Short mmCIF file of C-alpha atoms in Angstrom, two decimals:
data_model
loop_
_atom_site.label_atom_id
_atom_site.label_comp_id
_atom_site.label_asym_id
_atom_site.label_seq_id
_atom_site.Cartn_x
_atom_site.Cartn_y
_atom_site.Cartn_z
CA ASP A 1 20.63 -12.64 -5.94
CA ASP A 2 22.88 -9.56 -7.60
CA PRO A 3 26.42 -9.65 -5.97
CA ASN A 4 26.44 -5.40 -6.52
CA TRP A 5 22.67 -4.93 -3.45
CA GLY A 6 23.59 -2.73 -1.14
CA GLY A 7 20.79 -3.99 1.02
CA TYR A 8 16.41 -3.97 1.65
CA GLY A 9 14.71 -0.97 0.69
CA GLY A 10 11.59 -1.62 -1.03
CA LEU A 11 9.97 -3.94 -3.49
CA ALA A 12 6.71 -3.91 -6.45
CA TRP A 13 6.34 -5.67 -9.42
CA SER A 14 5.27 -4.36 -12.66
CA PRO A 15 1.46 -4.42 -14.23
CA GLY A 16 1.93 -7.10 -16.18
CA GLY A 17 4.22 -9.84 -12.75
CA ASP A 18 7.01 -9.91 -15.70
CA ALA A 19 9.21 -7.62 -13.65
CA LEU A 20 10.59 -6.08 -9.81
CA ILE A 21 11.40 -3.64 -9.48
CA ALA A 22 13.54 -3.22 -6.48
CA VAL A 23 14.86 0.29 -4.65
CA ASP A 24 18.28 -0.51 -3.15
CA ASP A 25 18.44 1.01 0.40
CA GLU A 26 22.56 1.15 0.80
CA ARG A 27 23.39 2.64 -2.41
CA ALA A 28 20.11 3.93 -3.29
CA ASP A 29 19.72 2.91 -7.27
CA LEU A 30 16.48 2.10 -8.81
CA ARG A 31 16.50 -1.26 -10.88
CA ARG A 32 14.23 -3.72 -12.51
CA TYR A 33 15.09 -7.44 -12.22
CA ASP A 34 13.33 -10.53 -14.67
CA LEU A 35 11.71 -13.66 -13.34
CA THR A 36 15.25 -15.40 -13.43
CA GLY A 37 16.34 -12.54 -10.95
CA ALA A 38 18.91 -10.54 -14.19
CA GLN A 39 19.43 -7.02 -14.03
CA LEU A 40 17.59 -4.84 -16.48
CA ALA A 41 17.51 -1.88 -15.75
CA ARG A 42 19.58 0.14 -13.38
CA ARG A 43 18.95 3.91 -12.34
CA PRO A 44 20.65 5.91 -9.37
CA HIS A 45 18.34 7.35 -6.73
CA ALA A 46 20.63 9.66 -5.23
CA ARG A 47 19.74 11.57 -3.06
CA GLY A 48 18.50 7.68 -1.11
CA PHE A 49 15.31 5.74 -0.33
CA ALA A 50 12.78 7.76 2.04
CA GLY A 51 10.74 4.52 2.46
CA GLY A 52 8.08 5.12 -0.55
CA LEU A 53 8.17 3.02 -3.47
CA ALA A 54 4.78 2.35 -6.08
CA VAL A 55 4.63 1.89 -9.84
CA ALA A 56 1.15 2.26 -11.54
CA ARG A 57 -0.98 0.08 -14.05
CA ASP A 58 1.30 2.31 -16.80
CA GLY A 59 4.10 1.20 -15.14
CA LEU A 60 4.93 4.79 -15.04
CA VAL A 61 7.55 4.30 -10.52
CA ALA A 62 7.18 6.25 -8.04
CA VAL A 63 9.76 6.92 -5.41
CA SER A 64 10.17 8.88 -2.35
CA THR A 65 13.88 11.12 -2.18
CA ARG A 66 15.48 11.92 1.65
CA GLY A 67 15.34 15.37 2.57
CA GLY A 68 11.62 15.03 1.18
CA GLY A 69 10.22 15.05 -2.33
CA LEU A 70 9.16 11.77 -4.89
CA THR A 71 11.15 10.72 -7.79
CA ILE A 72 8.67 10.21 -10.94
CA VAL A 73 10.39 7.84 -13.92
CA ASP A 74 8.78 6.05 -16.84
CA PRO A 75 9.00 2.26 -17.21
CA ASP A 76 12.20 2.58 -18.46
CA PHE A 77 13.62 4.61 -15.78
CA ALA A 78 13.75 8.29 -17.73
CA ASP A 79 12.91 11.45 -15.52
CA VAL A 80 9.32 12.62 -15.94
CA ALA A 81 8.94 14.84 -12.88
CA GLU A 82 10.92 15.93 -9.33
CA VAL A 83 8.14 16.56 -6.70
CA ALA A 84 8.69 18.79 -3.51
CA THR A 85 7.08 17.39 -0.50
CA THR A 86 7.19 18.86 3.09
CA SER A 87 8.83 16.27 4.84
CA ASP A 88 10.19 12.71 3.14
CA VAL A 89 7.20 10.31 2.17
CA ALA A 90 7.11 6.64 3.70
CA SER A 91 4.18 5.40 2.28
CA LEU A 92 2.98 5.64 -2.09
CA ALA A 93 0.44 3.90 -4.07
CA TRP A 94 -0.99 4.71 -7.60
CA SER A 95 -4.85 4.13 -8.07
CA SER A 96 -6.29 2.15 -11.02
CA ASP A 97 -6.67 5.05 -13.34
CA GLY A 98 -3.77 7.40 -12.23
CA GLN A 99 -3.78 9.33 -9.21
CA LEU A 100 -1.02 9.37 -7.07
CA ALA A 101 -1.01 8.99 -3.03
CA ALA A 102 1.82 10.08 -0.33
CA LEU A 103 1.79 9.90 3.08
CA ASP A 104 4.61 11.70 4.43
CA GLU A 105 6.65 11.85 8.44
CA ALA A 106 4.25 14.85 8.77
CA ARG A 107 1.58 13.34 8.65
CA GLU A 108 0.31 14.84 5.38
CA LEU A 109 -1.52 12.68 2.79
CA THR A 110 -0.94 14.60 -0.53
CA VAL A 111 -2.65 13.13 -3.75
CA PHE A 112 -1.82 13.79 -6.29
CA ALA A 113 -3.16 13.61 -10.45
CA ASP A 114 -1.47 14.75 -13.73
CA ARG A 115 1.16 11.22 -13.39
CA GLY A 116 1.84 12.51 -9.80
CA THR A 117 2.29 16.26 -10.38
CA ARG A 118 -0.32 18.16 -9.51
CA PRO A 119 -1.52 17.62 -5.95
CA ILE A 120 -5.49 18.38 -5.57
CA VAL A 121 -5.84 16.83 -1.72
CA ALA A 122 -3.78 17.41 0.81
CA LEU A 123 -4.47 16.99 4.51
CA THR A 124 -3.53 16.68 7.78
CA THR A 125 -4.53 14.32 11.12
CA ALA A 126 -2.60 13.61 14.20
CA ALA A 127 -4.60 10.32 13.83
CA TRP A 128 -1.56 8.76 11.56
CA SER A 129 1.03 7.09 13.26
CA GLY A 130 4.61 8.76 12.15
CA GLN A 131 6.56 5.65 12.05
CA ARG A 132 3.54 2.65 10.65
CA HIS A 133 1.35 3.47 7.90
CA SER A 134 0.13 2.73 4.56
CA LEU A 135 -2.69 2.90 1.50
CA ALA A 136 -4.52 1.29 -0.10
CA TRP A 137 -6.61 2.78 -2.75
CA ALA A 138 -10.73 1.60 -3.43
CA PRO A 139 -11.27 0.24 -7.36
CA ASP A 140 -13.55 3.19 -7.75
CA GLY A 141 -10.51 5.84 -7.35
CA GLN A 142 -12.25 8.14 -5.45
CA HIS A 143 -11.77 6.59 -1.54
CA LEU A 144 -8.36 5.40 0.11
CA ALA A 145 -7.32 4.19 3.25
CA VAL A 146 -5.10 4.91 5.41
CA GLY A 147 -3.65 2.60 7.99
CA GLY A 148 -1.35 2.97 10.97
CA ASP A 149 -2.93 4.21 14.04
CA ALA A 150 -5.78 4.77 13.07
CA LEU A 151 -7.41 3.78 9.38
CA LEU A 152 -8.98 6.46 8.28
CA LEU A 153 -10.77 6.49 4.25
CA VAL A 154 -10.82 9.25 2.88
CA ASP A 155 -12.39 10.69 0.01
CA VAL A 156 -10.12 12.22 -2.48
CA VAL A 157 -12.86 13.49 -4.25
CA VAL A 158 -14.26 16.71 -1.94
CA GLY A 159 -10.81 16.15 0.30
CA VAL A 160 -12.28 14.59 3.54
CA VAL A 161 -12.08 11.68 5.88
CA VAL A 162 -15.66 10.09 6.10
CA CYS A 163 -15.24 7.49 8.39
CA GLY A 164 -12.23 6.46 11.37
CA TYR A 165 -11.90 2.27 12.65
CA GLY A 166 -8.96 1.70 15.22
CA CYS A 167 -5.73 0.42 15.15
CA VAL A 168 -4.06 -2.04 11.82
CA PHE A 169 -1.16 -3.55 10.56
CA SER A 170 -2.22 -4.53 7.42
CA PHE A 171 -5.67 -4.06 5.48
CA VAL A 172 -7.10 -4.83 1.38
CA PHE A 173 -9.71 -3.80 -0.64
CA SER A 174 -12.11 -6.93 -2.00
CA PRO A 175 -12.06 -6.72 -6.32
CA ASP A 176 -15.14 -5.76 -6.90
CA GLY A 177 -14.19 -2.60 -3.59
CA ARG A 178 -17.62 -3.74 -1.56
CA TRP A 179 -15.77 -5.07 0.99
CA LEU A 180 -12.16 -3.69 3.05
CA ALA A 181 -10.77 -6.57 5.17
CA ALA A 182 -8.35 -5.27 7.92
CA HIS A 183 -6.06 -7.23 10.15
CA THR A 184 -6.31 -6.03 14.01
CA PRO A 185 -4.01 -6.02 17.45
CA PRO A 186 -3.86 -8.68 18.73
CA GLN A 187 -4.96 -11.15 15.70
CA THR A 188 -8.61 -10.76 14.54
CA VAL A 189 -9.11 -9.13 11.01
CA VAL A 190 -12.90 -8.06 10.89
CA VAL A 191 -14.43 -7.59 6.88
CA ARG A 192 -16.22 -4.59 6.25
CA ASP A 193 -18.97 -3.55 3.88
CA TRP A 194 -17.20 -0.11 4.28
CA ARG A 195 -19.95 1.96 2.09
CA ASP A 196 -22.54 0.96 4.61
CA ASP A 197 -20.21 1.45 7.78
CA ARG A 198 -21.35 -1.92 9.78
CA PRO A 199 -18.59 -5.92 9.75
CA VAL A 200 -19.56 -8.46 7.85
CA ALA A 201 -17.27 -11.26 8.93
CA PHE A 202 -15.10 -11.96 11.49
CA TRP A 203 -12.19 -14.21 11.77
CA GLN A 204 -10.46 -14.88 15.70
CA ARG A 205 -6.43 -16.79 15.74
CA THR A 206 -6.22 -17.69 19.68
CA ILE A 207 -3.60 -17.53 20.72
CA ALA A 208 -1.59 -17.78 24.44
CA PRO A 209 -1.77 -15.12 26.64
CA SER A 210 2.39 -14.67 26.09
CA ALA A 211 2.29 -14.80 22.80
CA GLY A 212 3.25 -11.69 20.81
CA THR A 213 0.80 -10.59 17.54
CA GLU A 214 2.17 -12.61 14.10
CA PRO A 215 2.27 -10.41 11.36
CA LEU A 216 -0.64 -11.28 8.98
CA LEU A 217 -1.06 -10.49 5.68
CA LEU A 218 -4.17 -10.16 3.64
CA ALA A 219 -4.59 -10.30 0.04
CA TRP A 220 -8.10 -11.37 -1.83
CA ARG A 221 -8.06 -13.68 -4.07
CA ASP A 222 -11.40 -13.47 -5.07
CA ASP A 223 -14.39 -11.81 -4.84
CA ARG A 224 -15.06 -13.78 -1.04
CA THR A 225 -11.97 -15.59 -0.66
CA LEU A 226 -9.28 -13.62 1.40
CA LEU A 227 -5.79 -15.71 1.76
CA LEU A 228 -5.05 -15.31 5.43
CA ILE A 229 -0.72 -15.45 5.10
CA THR A 230 1.50 -15.75 7.49
CA GLU A 231 5.07 -16.99 8.47
CA HIS A 232 4.52 -20.71 8.13
CA SER A 233 1.28 -20.96 6.70
CA VAL A 234 -1.53 -19.87 4.48
CA THR A 235 -5.21 -20.34 5.32
CA ALA A 236 -8.00 -19.52 2.56
CA TRP A 237 -10.66 -18.05 4.00
CA THR A 238 -14.95 -18.13 2.27
CA ILE A 239 -16.56 -15.28 3.53
CA ALA A 240 -20.17 -15.96 4.67
CA PRO A 241 -21.75 -12.76 5.27
CA LEU A 242 -23.16 -12.04 9.14
CA GLY A 243 -26.06 -9.90 7.34
CA PRO A 244 -27.71 -9.63 4.14
CA ALA A 245 -25.00 -10.56 1.39
#
């Protein structure tokens, strides 16, 4: 409980899970809290928060600024770089090997190397929603899933979309990188062997025709167990592939 907190902006855990990185949406401050809620560090983010926040394995923090651009700081919130973008960035994700993916409101995907400072891939497609999108790296650091009005898989080495699926609400790669789970409307979860482009398991919730779609967060507990998390429940689903395991 921080009395100086102006409002929800973005949240991300530090690499060791011992601190929470937060952006104040109203006051545009970047802050670090320990597990007791004590504030450890604070840095003004004067240009305002545009919606993207991500923390790399080495502790680098990337945060998007209003009017376009990214600010990258080290674990102590000291400046590392200011990076220009074509418009406000709403989604950010670091790969396991330190590449930074940024998806902006102009539907341009940019992948940066060298601590988020050197663009190496730039793609634009109308398949991505300007209002709802998110990013997830495969563990190999070569493939990136981009979700919104469509779920697309991008090979960042060659800079091309390798396959695409329908609208998704959330998605996550398994820890071994073999499977990609996606929550599709209204209440279906599909697990795919994305390299072979085939579904391996389905989960369907039975709901009343008048019921709306309930938000569903996906998280892998291990390589075979997927957690389906709602506001009121957590379901552990052990994946039994339809075809060859």
